[in-house]
Structure formats: C-alpha cells, structure tokens
Amino acid sequence: SAHISMTDQEQPSGQRKTSVHEATIRIWRDNLDSIREDIEARINLLFEAADVNNDGLIDLTEFEAIVLERTKYVIDEEPQFTRKEYAQFQTRIRKSFRKLDKDKSTGLDRSELKKYLMKEIEDEYREQVIREMGTFGL
C-alpha cells in the first residue's frame, strides 16, 4: 500500500508535488493579493475624504482625524479618556506621523499613507490567519 506523506512527493511527470505548507501559504498570499486591490481603492477614497484642504497631502490634523476614526469604536467602549491619557494618545499620533512623513514635507502623500495602512491591514490579516490556524490546532 502506498504511504501518503504531507511533504513534497515526486510525481510521475517528474514535477514535484506541492506540499501542504506551500499550498497553504500560496492560498494566504492569493487571498491577500485579491483584497489588496480593493484595499488600495478604499485607501484612495479615504485619502480624498481626509485631504480636507485638497492640497494633495494629509497634514497632522487630517491624520489625527483618520487615526481617531479608526480607533473610535475602541474608545467608545471604554470610559472617557482622562485629559492626560488623551494628551499621551495625541503625542503617539504625532510621533507616528513624523515617522511616516519620510520626506519631512509636513504632510503624508498618497504613497506614504498607503504604505502605512497596507502594513496595518496586512498585519491584521496575518494575525487573523494565525488565530484561524489555532482553531484547527495548527
């Protein structure tokens, strides 16, 4: 009787069979690639909406609005921020903004914002996949 292994196997055609690990990674990447295009369209829409003064850059005030919008659901579930906690939160936002503003133009251009949000989304997706793997005992 033939022994079935989860590792690579030589096929009669001489081609190597894809391992389960490789197939799983390929599925994740394909899923991420398929949503990346949609995400980029949404980021463009967000950029247009957030660029209140239409100067082609997201300034600190506009960036704060984006971050606060993304975190408002978490904040709404928590008790009100103290003045000190809110000041600390704003300080972290400013530090993030300066770090993201690679060309120090006092504003994030579309590519800087896209790079930041794509990394966040990919990290969230990766964590979700890891959690789902845990439910299967992997």
mmCIF file of N, CA and C in Angstrom:
data_model
loop_
_atom_site.group_PDB
_atom_site.id
_atom_site.type_symbol
_atom_site.label_atom_id
_atom_site.label_comp_id
_atom_site.label_asym_id
_atom_site.label_seq_id
_atom_site.Cartn_x
_atom_site.Cartn_y
_atom_site.Cartn_z
ATOM 1 N N SER A 1 0.843 -1.191 0.000
ATOM 2 C CA SER A 1 0.000 0.000 0.000
ATOM 3 C C SER A 1 0.876 1.238 0.000
ATOM 4 N N ALA A 2 0.400 2.261 -0.672
ATOM 5 C CA ALA A 2 1.180 3.493 -0.812
ATOM 6 C C ALA A 2 1.098 4.302 0.474
ATOM 7 N N HIS A 3 2.219 4.894 0.820
ATOM 8 C CA HIS A 3 2.279 5.753 2.006
ATOM 9 C C HIS A 3 2.073 7.198 1.562
ATOM 10 N N ILE A 4 1.099 7.879 2.164
ATOM 11 C CA ILE A 4 0.816 9.271 1.806
ATOM 12 C C ILE A 4 1.524 10.174 2.793
ATOM 13 N N SER A 5 2.326 11.068 2.263
ATOM 14 C CA SER A 5 3.094 11.986 3.105
ATOM 15 C C SER A 5 2.652 13.420 2.839
ATOM 16 N N MET A 6 2.797 14.284 3.839
ATOM 17 C CA MET A 6 2.437 15.693 3.669
ATOM 18 C C MET A 6 3.624 16.492 3.137
ATOM 19 N N THR A 7 4.739 15.826 2.874
ATOM 20 C CA THR A 7 5.901 16.510 2.331
ATOM 21 C C THR A 7 5.864 16.424 0.810
ATOM 22 N N ASP A 8 6.858 17.053 0.183
ATOM 23 C CA ASP A 8 6.914 17.032 -1.270
ATOM 24 C C ASP A 8 7.063 15.595 -1.773
ATOM 25 N N GLN A 9 6.382 15.287 -2.846
ATOM 26 C CA GLN A 9 6.467 13.958 -3.435
ATOM 27 C C GLN A 9 6.780 14.095 -4.918
ATOM 28 N N GLU A 10 7.566 13.168 -5.410
ATOM 29 C CA GLU A 10 7.903 13.151 -6.835
ATOM 30 C C GLU A 10 6.697 12.611 -7.602
ATOM 31 N N GLN A 11 6.265 13.330 -8.591
ATOM 32 C CA GLN A 11 5.123 12.909 -9.403
ATOM 33 C C GLN A 11 5.635 12.139 -10.624
ATOM 34 N N PRO A 12 4.788 11.286 -11.199
ATOM 35 C CA PRO A 12 5.198 10.522 -12.386
ATOM 36 C C PRO A 12 5.711 11.434 -13.510
ATOM 37 N N SER A 13 5.156 12.644 -13.581
ATOM 38 C CA SER A 13 5.580 13.547 -14.654
ATOM 39 C C SER A 13 6.956 14.141 -14.382
ATOM 40 N N GLY A 14 7.495 13.861 -13.195
ATOM 41 C CA GLY A 14 8.799 14.415 -12.858
ATOM 42 C C GLY A 14 8.695 15.737 -12.109
ATOM 43 N N GLN A 15 7.482 16.248 -12.008
ATOM 44 C CA GLN A 15 7.291 17.504 -11.280
ATOM 45 C C GLN A 15 7.095 17.212 -9.798
ATOM 46 N N ARG A 16 7.585 18.117 -8.972
ATOM 47 C CA ARG A 16 7.460 17.957 -7.532
ATOM 48 C C ARG A 16 6.058 18.355 -7.098
ATOM 49 N N LYS A 17 5.458 17.546 -6.244
ATOM 50 C CA LYS A 17 4.125 17.850 -5.733
ATOM 51 C C LYS A 17 4.246 18.967 -4.698
ATOM 52 N N THR A 18 3.308 19.882 -4.731
ATOM 53 C CA THR A 18 3.294 20.977 -3.773
ATOM 54 C C THR A 18 2.970 20.445 -2.389
ATOM 55 N N SER A 19 3.751 20.871 -1.390
ATOM 56 C CA SER A 19 3.476 20.424 -0.026
ATOM 57 C C SER A 19 2.261 21.169 0.525
ATOM 58 N N VAL A 20 1.668 20.634 1.571
ATOM 59 C CA VAL A 20 0.520 21.273 2.215
ATOM 60 C C VAL A 20 0.929 22.661 2.699
ATOM 61 N N HIS A 21 2.125 22.752 3.267
ATOM 62 C CA HIS A 21 2.632 24.041 3.762
ATOM 63 C C HIS A 21 2.699 25.068 2.627
ATOM 64 N N GLU A 22 3.294 24.684 1.515
ATOM 65 C CA GLU A 22 3.401 25.593 0.365
ATOM 66 C C GLU A 22 2.026 25.998 -0.156
ATOM 67 N N ALA A 23 1.126 25.038 -0.236
ATOM 68 C CA ALA A 23 -0.225 25.315 -0.738
ATOM 69 C C ALA A 23 -0.946 26.297 0.179
ATOM 70 N N THR A 24 -0.797 26.102 1.484
ATOM 71 C CA THR A 24 -1.449 26.980 2.453
ATOM 72 C C THR A 24 -0.917 28.401 2.334
ATOM 73 N N ILE A 25 0.383 28.539 2.253
ATOM 74 C CA ILE A 25 0.989 29.871 2.109
ATOM 75 C C ILE A 25 0.527 30.525 0.815
ATOM 76 N N ARG A 26 0.467 29.743 -0.261
ATOM 77 C CA ARG A 26 0.023 30.274 -1.548
ATOM 78 C C ARG A 26 -1.423 30.791 -1.465
ATOM 79 N N ILE A 27 -2.284 30.041 -0.760
ATOM 80 C CA ILE A 27 -3.683 30.463 -0.590
ATOM 81 C C ILE A 27 -3.743 31.785 0.160
ATOM 82 N N TRP A 28 -2.970 31.902 1.250
ATOM 83 C CA TRP A 28 -2.966 33.148 2.025
ATOM 84 C C TRP A 28 -2.523 34.316 1.171
ATOM 85 N N ARG A 29 -1.438 34.092 0.418
ATOM 86 C CA ARG A 29 -0.914 35.175 -0.438
ATOM 87 C C ARG A 29 -1.921 35.553 -1.515
ATOM 88 N N ASP A 30 -2.549 34.548 -2.121
ATOM 89 C CA ASP A 30 -3.554 34.825 -3.155
ATOM 90 C C ASP A 30 -4.720 35.610 -2.569
ATOM 91 N N ASN A 31 -5.162 35.211 -1.367
ATOM 92 C CA ASN A 31 -6.248 35.938 -0.712
ATOM 93 C C ASN A 31 -5.843 37.378 -0.445
ATOM 94 N N LEU A 32 -4.630 37.566 0.064
ATOM 95 C CA LEU A 32 -4.149 38.910 0.359
ATOM 96 C C LEU A 32 -4.029 39.724 -0.927
ATOM 97 N N ASP A 33 -3.500 39.108 -1.998
ATOM 98 C CA ASP A 33 -3.378 39.809 -3.279
ATOM 99 C C ASP A 33 -4.744 40.205 -3.817
ATOM 100 N N SER A 34 -5.732 39.324 -3.637
ATOM 101 C CA SER A 34 -7.056 39.623 -4.190
ATOM 102 C C SER A 34 -7.740 40.763 -3.444
ATOM 103 N N ILE A 35 -7.453 40.899 -2.141
ATOM 104 C CA ILE A 35 -8.070 42.008 -1.412
ATOM 105 C C ILE A 35 -7.232 43.284 -1.469
ATOM 106 N N ARG A 36 -5.952 43.144 -1.820
ATOM 107 C CA ARG A 36 -5.055 44.313 -1.851
ATOM 108 C C ARG A 36 -5.557 45.381 -2.830
ATOM 109 N N GLU A 37 -6.044 44.947 -3.996
ATOM 110 C CA GLU A 37 -6.547 45.896 -4.996
ATOM 111 C C GLU A 37 -7.750 46.672 -4.456
ATOM 112 N N ASP A 38 -8.652 45.945 -3.807
ATOM 113 C CA ASP A 38 -9.830 46.578 -3.216
ATOM 114 C C ASP A 38 -9.404 47.537 -2.100
ATOM 115 N N ILE A 39 -8.438 47.111 -1.310
ATOM 116 C CA ILE A 39 -7.947 47.957 -0.213
ATOM 117 C C ILE A 39 -7.339 49.239 -0.771
ATOM 118 N N GLU A 40 -6.557 49.121 -1.833
ATOM 119 C CA GLU A 40 -5.935 50.312 -2.431
ATOM 120 C C GLU A 40 -6.997 51.297 -2.913
ATOM 121 N N ALA A 41 -8.077 50.789 -3.486
ATOM 122 C CA ALA A 41 -9.162 51.667 -3.925
ATOM 123 C C ALA A 41 -9.792 52.371 -2.726
ATOM 124 N N ARG A 42 -9.958 51.641 -1.639
ATOM 125 C CA ARG A 42 -10.532 52.236 -0.424
ATOM 126 C C ARG A 42 -9.590 53.261 0.191
ATOM 127 N N ILE A 43 -8.279 52.987 0.148
ATOM 128 C CA ILE A 43 -7.301 53.947 0.675
ATOM 129 C C ILE A 43 -7.348 55.231 -0.149
ATOM 130 N N ASN A 44 -7.471 55.098 -1.471
ATOM 131 C CA ASN A 44 -7.581 56.288 -2.321
ATOM 132 C C ASN A 44 -8.814 57.103 -1.954
ATOM 133 N N LEU A 45 -9.917 56.410 -1.702
ATOM 134 C CA LEU A 45 -11.147 57.086 -1.293
ATOM 135 C C LEU A 45 -10.957 57.786 0.054
ATOM 136 N N LEU A 46 -10.319 57.095 0.996
ATOM 137 C CA LEU A 46 -10.034 57.675 2.309
ATOM 138 C C LEU A 46 -9.139 58.908 2.169
ATOM 139 N N PHE A 47 -8.115 58.804 1.309
ATOM 140 C CA PHE A 47 -7.197 59.927 1.104
ATOM 141 C C PHE A 47 -7.966 61.153 0.612
ATOM 142 N N GLU A 48 -8.813 60.940 -0.392
ATOM 143 C CA GLU A 48 -9.596 62.057 -0.943
ATOM 144 C C GLU A 48 -10.488 62.680 0.130
ATOM 145 N N ALA A 49 -11.113 61.839 0.962
ATOM 146 C CA ALA A 49 -12.005 62.343 2.007
ATOM 147 C C ALA A 49 -11.228 63.050 3.112
ATOM 148 N N ALA A 50 -10.063 62.511 3.469
ATOM 149 C CA ALA A 50 -9.285 63.058 4.584
ATOM 150 C C ALA A 50 -8.542 64.337 4.203
ATOM 151 N N ASP A 51 -8.211 64.487 2.927
ATOM 152 C CA ASP A 51 -7.482 65.676 2.458
ATOM 153 C C ASP A 51 -8.461 66.849 2.352
ATOM 154 N N VAL A 52 -8.839 67.367 3.518
ATOM 155 C CA VAL A 52 -9.889 68.387 3.609
ATOM 156 C C VAL A 52 -9.548 69.641 2.807
ATOM 157 N N ASN A 53 -8.265 70.069 2.867
ATOM 158 C CA ASN A 53 -7.896 71.307 2.166
ATOM 159 C C ASN A 53 -7.455 71.068 0.716
ATOM 160 N N ASN A 54 -7.572 69.826 0.252
ATOM 161 C CA ASN A 54 -7.270 69.464 -1.149
ATOM 162 C C ASN A 54 -5.885 69.885 -1.630
ATOM 163 N N ASP A 55 -4.885 69.769 -0.735
ATOM 164 C CA ASP A 55 -3.527 70.129 -1.153
ATOM 165 C C ASP A 55 -2.706 68.925 -1.592
ATOM 166 N N GLY A 56 -3.338 67.737 -1.627
ATOM 167 C CA GLY A 56 -2.629 66.538 -2.069
ATOM 168 C C GLY A 56 -1.796 65.901 -0.975
ATOM 169 N N LEU A 57 -1.894 66.414 0.251
ATOM 170 C CA LEU A 57 -1.165 65.868 1.391
ATOM 171 C C LEU A 57 -2.122 65.711 2.570
ATOM 172 N N ILE A 58 -1.816 64.738 3.420
ATOM 173 C CA ILE A 58 -2.548 64.591 4.666
ATOM 174 C C ILE A 58 -1.683 65.229 5.748
ATOM 175 N N ASP A 59 -2.138 66.378 6.267
ATOM 176 C CA ASP A 59 -1.359 67.045 7.317
ATOM 177 C C ASP A 59 -1.667 66.409 8.661
ATOM 178 N N LEU A 60 -1.013 66.889 9.713
ATOM 179 C CA LEU A 60 -1.161 66.277 11.032
ATOM 180 C C LEU A 60 -2.617 66.265 11.502
ATOM 181 N N THR A 61 -3.323 67.362 11.332
ATOM 182 C CA THR A 61 -4.730 67.441 11.761
ATOM 183 C C THR A 61 -5.582 66.420 11.016
ATOM 184 N N GLU A 62 -5.347 66.305 9.704
ATOM 185 C CA GLU A 62 -6.105 65.347 8.896
ATOM 186 C C GLU A 62 -5.749 63.908 9.286
ATOM 187 N N PHE A 63 -4.461 63.668 9.599
ATOM 188 C CA PHE A 63 -4.012 62.338 10.022
ATOM 189 C C PHE A 63 -4.637 61.968 11.366
ATOM 190 N N GLU A 64 -4.677 62.929 12.288
ATOM 191 C CA GLU A 64 -5.308 62.684 13.595
ATOM 192 C C GLU A 64 -6.767 62.250 13.413
ATOM 193 N N ALA A 65 -7.452 62.892 12.471
ATOM 194 C CA ALA A 65 -8.857 62.550 12.214
ATOM 195 C C ALA A 65 -8.984 61.104 11.732
ATOM 196 N N ILE A 66 -8.055 60.668 10.868
ATOM 197 C CA ILE A 66 -8.068 59.286 10.372
ATOM 198 C C ILE A 66 -7.848 58.314 11.528
ATOM 199 N N VAL A 67 -6.817 58.575 12.338
ATOM 200 C CA VAL A 67 -6.489 57.666 13.444
ATOM 201 C C VAL A 67 -7.631 57.620 14.448
ATOM 202 N N LEU A 68 -8.184 58.785 14.765
ATOM 203 C CA LEU A 68 -9.291 58.816 15.726
ATOM 204 C C LEU A 68 -10.509 58.069 15.177
ATOM 205 N N GLU A 69 -10.757 58.193 13.895
ATOM 206 C CA GLU A 69 -11.885 57.475 13.277
ATOM 207 C C GLU A 69 -11.667 55.965 13.362
ATOM 208 N N ARG A 70 -10.415 55.537 13.096
ATOM 209 C CA ARG A 70 -10.094 54.100 13.134
ATOM 210 C C ARG A 70 -10.162 53.540 14.553
ATOM 211 N N THR A 71 -9.949 54.379 15.562
ATOM 212 C CA THR A 71 -9.925 53.891 16.941
ATOM 213 C C THR A 71 -11.188 54.240 17.722
ATOM 214 N N LYS A 72 -12.087 54.983 17.109
ATOM 215 C CA LYS A 72 -13.243 55.489 17.866
ATOM 216 C C LYS A 72 -14.126 54.374 18.421
ATOM 217 N N TYR A 73 -14.210 53.259 17.711
ATOM 218 C CA TYR A 73 -15.048 52.160 18.193
ATOM 219 C C TYR A 73 -14.471 51.574 19.481
ATOM 220 N N VAL A 74 -13.157 51.497 19.540
ATOM 221 C CA VAL A 74 -12.497 51.013 20.756
ATOM 222 C C VAL A 74 -12.699 52.028 21.876
ATOM 223 N N ILE A 75 -12.491 53.307 21.540
ATOM 224 C CA ILE A 75 -12.622 54.372 22.531
ATOM 225 C C ILE A 75 -14.051 54.428 23.064
ATOM 226 N N ASP A 76 -15.036 54.282 22.188
ATOM 227 C CA ASP A 76 -16.440 54.373 22.590
ATOM 228 C C ASP A 76 -16.822 53.312 23.622
ATOM 229 N N GLU A 77 -16.142 52.165 23.562
ATOM 230 C CA GLU A 77 -16.453 51.093 24.502
ATOM 231 C C GLU A 77 -15.775 51.292 25.851
ATOM 232 N N GLU A 78 -14.756 52.137 25.878
ATOM 233 C CA GLU A 78 -14.001 52.393 27.103
ATOM 234 C C GLU A 78 -14.558 53.627 27.798
ATOM 235 N N PRO A 79 -14.253 53.759 29.085
ATOM 236 C CA PRO A 79 -14.625 55.015 29.752
ATOM 237 C C PRO A 79 -13.914 56.192 29.072
ATOM 238 N N GLN A 80 -14.421 57.381 29.264
ATOM 239 C CA GLN A 80 -13.816 58.568 28.645
ATOM 240 C C GLN A 80 -12.328 58.650 28.982
ATOM 241 N N PHE A 81 -11.552 59.120 28.032
ATOM 242 C CA PHE A 81 -10.140 59.391 28.278
ATOM 243 C C PHE A 81 -10.007 60.483 29.325
ATOM 244 N N THR A 82 -9.015 60.354 30.179
ATOM 245 C CA THR A 82 -8.675 61.497 31.026
ATOM 246 C C THR A 82 -7.923 62.466 30.130
ATOM 247 N N ARG A 83 -7.792 63.681 30.571
ATOM 248 C CA ARG A 83 -7.055 64.687 29.797
ATOM 249 C C ARG A 83 -5.620 64.223 29.531
ATOM 250 N N LYS A 84 -5.015 63.618 30.561
ATOM 251 C CA LYS A 84 -3.627 63.144 30.440
ATOM 252 C C LYS A 84 -3.529 62.009 29.419
ATOM 253 N N GLU A 85 -4.465 61.046 29.472
ATOM 254 C CA GLU A 85 -4.450 59.919 28.530
ATOM 255 C C GLU A 85 -4.633 60.404 27.090
ATOM 256 N N TYR A 86 -5.517 61.371 26.911
ATOM 257 C CA TYR A 86 -5.756 61.906 25.564
ATOM 258 C C TYR A 86 -4.508 62.608 25.052
ATOM 259 N N ALA A 87 -3.831 63.359 25.927
ATOM 260 C CA ALA A 87 -2.588 64.043 25.540
ATOM 261 C C ALA A 87 -1.523 63.020 25.136
ATOM 262 N N GLN A 88 -1.442 61.918 25.884
ATOM 263 C CA GLN A 88 -0.475 60.865 25.551
ATOM 264 C C GLN A 88 -0.819 60.221 24.203
ATOM 265 N N PHE A 89 -2.112 60.017 23.962
ATOM 266 C CA PHE A 89 -2.574 59.448 22.698
ATOM 267 C C PHE A 89 -2.195 60.372 21.538
ATOM 268 N N GLN A 90 -2.424 61.675 21.705
ATOM 269 C CA GLN A 90 -2.071 62.639 20.659
ATOM 270 C C GLN A 90 -0.565 62.669 20.419
ATOM 271 N N THR A 91 0.209 62.532 21.479
ATOM 272 C CA THR A 91 1.674 62.501 21.339
ATOM 273 C C THR A 91 2.093 61.303 20.496
ATOM 274 N N ARG A 92 1.470 60.145 20.747
ATOM 275 C CA ARG A 92 1.785 58.947 19.945
ATOM 276 C C ARG A 92 1.392 59.142 18.481
ATOM 277 N N ILE A 93 0.258 59.790 18.250
ATOM 278 C CA ILE A 93 -0.174 60.064 16.871
ATOM 279 C C ILE A 93 0.851 60.960 16.178
ATOM 280 N N ARG A 94 1.294 62.002 16.862
ATOM 281 C CA ARG A 94 2.283 62.929 16.270
ATOM 282 C C ARG A 94 3.596 62.214 15.952
ATOM 283 N N LYS A 95 4.043 61.354 16.861
ATOM 284 C CA LYS A 95 5.281 60.594 16.631
ATOM 285 C C LYS A 95 5.124 59.697 15.405
ATOM 286 N N SER A 96 3.968 59.012 15.313
ATOM 287 C CA SER A 96 3.702 58.154 14.154
ATOM 288 C C SER A 96 3.716 58.970 12.874
ATOM 289 N N PHE A 97 3.086 60.137 12.924
ATOM 290 C CA PHE A 97 3.014 61.000 11.749
ATOM 291 C C PHE A 97 4.411 61.395 11.286
ATOM 292 N N ARG A 98 5.250 61.846 12.223
ATOM 293 C CA ARG A 98 6.626 62.265 11.860
ATOM 294 C C ARG A 98 7.413 61.098 11.283
ATOM 295 N N LYS A 99 7.207 59.910 11.841
ATOM 296 C CA LYS A 99 7.897 58.720 11.345
ATOM 297 C C LYS A 99 7.446 58.377 9.921
ATOM 298 N N LEU A 100 6.154 58.534 9.655
ATOM 299 C CA LEU A 100 5.607 58.194 8.334
ATOM 300 C C LEU A 100 5.943 59.234 7.269
ATOM 301 N N ASP A 101 6.126 60.472 7.678
ATOM 302 C CA ASP A 101 6.402 61.561 6.734
ATOM 303 C C ASP A 101 7.873 61.496 6.325
ATOM 304 N N LYS A 102 8.174 60.512 5.490
ATOM 305 C CA LYS A 102 9.564 60.194 5.126
ATOM 306 C C LYS A 102 10.320 61.383 4.535
ATOM 307 N N ASP A 103 9.646 62.180 3.706
ATOM 308 C CA ASP A 103 10.345 63.301 3.065
ATOM 309 C C ASP A 103 10.251 64.596 3.881
ATOM 310 N N LYS A 104 9.704 64.492 5.093
ATOM 311 C CA LYS A 104 9.586 65.626 6.027
ATOM 312 C C LYS A 104 8.924 66.839 5.377
ATOM 313 N N SER A 105 7.864 66.581 4.613
ATOM 314 C CA SER A 105 7.163 67.645 3.896
ATOM 315 C C SER A 105 6.015 68.236 4.712
ATOM 316 N N THR A 106 5.900 67.854 5.972
ATOM 317 C CA THR A 106 4.794 68.244 6.861
ATOM 318 C C THR A 106 3.444 67.705 6.396
ATOM 319 N N GLY A 107 3.479 66.720 5.538
ATOM 320 C CA GLY A 107 2.245 66.085 5.092
ATOM 321 C C GLY A 107 2.550 64.733 4.477
ATOM 322 N N LEU A 108 1.609 63.800 4.626
ATOM 323 C CA LEU A 108 1.765 62.484 4.021
ATOM 324 C C LEU A 108 1.188 62.507 2.621
ATOM 325 N N ASP A 109 1.989 62.074 1.655
ATOM 326 C CA ASP A 109 1.421 61.960 0.320
ATOM 327 C C ASP A 109 0.695 60.614 0.230
ATOM 328 N N ARG A 110 0.064 60.393 -0.890
ATOM 329 C CA ARG A 110 -0.759 59.188 -1.075
ATOM 330 C C ARG A 110 0.057 57.909 -0.826
ATOM 331 N N SER A 111 1.289 57.859 -1.329
ATOM 332 C CA SER A 111 2.085 56.630 -1.189
ATOM 333 C C SER A 111 2.498 56.395 0.265
ATOM 334 N N GLU A 112 2.790 57.458 1.012
ATOM 335 C CA GLU A 112 3.152 57.293 2.426
ATOM 336 C C GLU A 112 1.955 56.775 3.232
ATOM 337 N N LEU A 113 0.777 57.319 2.972
ATOM 338 C CA LEU A 113 -0.420 56.868 3.676
ATOM 339 C C LEU A 113 -0.749 55.425 3.295
ATOM 340 N N LYS A 114 -0.628 55.118 2.008
ATOM 341 C CA LYS A 114 -0.935 53.775 1.511
ATOM 342 C C LYS A 114 -0.001 52.746 2.160
ATOM 343 N N LYS A 115 1.283 53.087 2.233
ATOM 344 C CA LYS A 115 2.267 52.175 2.817
ATOM 345 C C LYS A 115 1.918 51.899 4.280
ATOM 346 N N TYR A 116 1.552 52.937 5.016
ATOM 347 C CA TYR A 116 1.193 52.807 6.430
ATOM 348 C C TYR A 116 -0.051 51.927 6.599
ATOM 349 N N LEU A 117 -1.110 52.230 5.867
ATOM 350 C CA LEU A 117 -2.364 51.497 6.020
ATOM 351 C C LEU A 117 -2.255 50.065 5.507
ATOM 352 N N MET A 118 -1.528 49.854 4.410
ATOM 353 C CA MET A 118 -1.369 48.498 3.881
ATOM 354 C C MET A 118 -0.637 47.621 4.891
ATOM 355 N N LYS A 119 0.391 48.160 5.531
ATOM 356 C CA LYS A 119 1.125 47.392 6.534
ATOM 357 C C LYS A 119 0.194 47.034 7.689
ATOM 358 N N GLU A 120 -0.591 47.997 8.144
ATOM 359 C CA GLU A 120 -1.540 47.724 9.235
ATOM 360 C C GLU A 120 -2.529 46.632 8.847
ATOM 361 N N ILE A 121 -3.073 46.736 7.643
ATOM 362 C CA ILE A 121 -4.073 45.774 7.177
ATOM 363 C C ILE A 121 -3.454 44.392 7.003
ATOM 364 N N GLU A 122 -2.227 44.347 6.436
ATOM 365 C CA GLU A 122 -1.558 43.060 6.245
ATOM 366 C C GLU A 122 -1.239 42.419 7.590
ATOM 367 N N ASP A 123 -0.820 43.237 8.569
ATOM 368 C CA ASP A 123 -0.543 42.707 9.909
ATOM 369 C C ASP A 123 -1.813 42.147 10.534
ATOM 370 N N GLU A 124 -2.933 42.881 10.392
ATOM 371 C CA GLU A 124 -4.215 42.413 10.921
ATOM 372 C C GLU A 124 -4.628 41.111 10.236
ATOM 373 N N TYR A 125 -4.440 41.026 8.922
ATOM 374 C CA TYR A 125 -4.796 39.830 8.158
ATOM 375 C C TYR A 125 -3.952 38.642 8.627
ATOM 376 N N ARG A 126 -2.651 38.888 8.789
ATOM 377 C CA ARG A 126 -1.729 37.834 9.222
ATOM 378 C C ARG A 126 -2.144 37.308 10.604
ATOM 379 N N GLU A 127 -2.471 38.229 11.528
ATOM 380 C CA GLU A 127 -2.905 37.816 12.861
ATOM 381 C C GLU A 127 -4.197 37.008 12.796
ATOM 382 N N GLN A 128 -5.103 37.403 11.915
ATOM 383 C CA GLN A 128 -6.374 36.682 11.750
ATOM 384 C C GLN A 128 -6.111 35.259 11.259
ATOM 385 N N VAL A 129 -5.214 35.123 10.297
ATOM 386 C CA VAL A 129 -4.885 33.798 9.758
ATOM 387 C C VAL A 129 -4.283 32.926 10.856
ATOM 388 N N ILE A 130 -3.398 33.515 11.657
ATOM 389 C CA ILE A 130 -2.763 32.758 12.745
ATOM 390 C C ILE A 130 -3.818 32.308 13.756
ATOM 391 N N ARG A 131 -4.777 33.204 14.078
ATOM 392 C CA ARG A 131 -5.860 32.830 15.005
ATOM 393 C C ARG A 131 -6.686 31.682 14.418
ATOM 394 N N GLU A 132 -6.982 31.782 13.116
ATOM 395 C CA GLU A 132 -7.778 30.724 12.468
ATOM 396 C C GLU A 132 -7.029 29.400 12.450
ATOM 397 N N MET A 133 -5.717 29.461 12.244
ATOM 398 C CA MET A 133 -4.917 28.235 12.277
ATOM 399 C C MET A 133 -5.011 27.597 13.666
ATOM 400 N N GLY A 134 -5.010 28.438 14.704
ATOM 401 C CA GLY A 134 -5.122 27.941 16.070
ATOM 402 C C GLY A 134 -6.407 27.178 16.312
ATOM 403 N N THR A 135 -7.485 27.597 15.671
ATOM 404 C CA THR A 135 -8.776 26.911 15.852
ATOM 405 C C THR A 135 -8.734 25.509 15.232
ATOM 406 N N PHE A 136 -7.805 25.302 14.293
ATOM 407 C CA PHE A 136 -7.653 23.973 13.685
ATOM 408 C C PHE A 136 -6.538 23.180 14.364
ATOM 409 N N GLY A 137 -5.962 23.767 15.410
ATOM 410 C CA GLY A 137 -4.905 23.093 16.135
ATOM 411 C C GLY A 137 -3.580 23.072 15.394
ATOM 412 N N LEU A 138 -3.383 24.032 14.489
ATOM 413 C CA LEU A 138 -2.125 24.091 13.721
ATOM 414 C C LEU A 138 -1.110 24.982 14.394
#
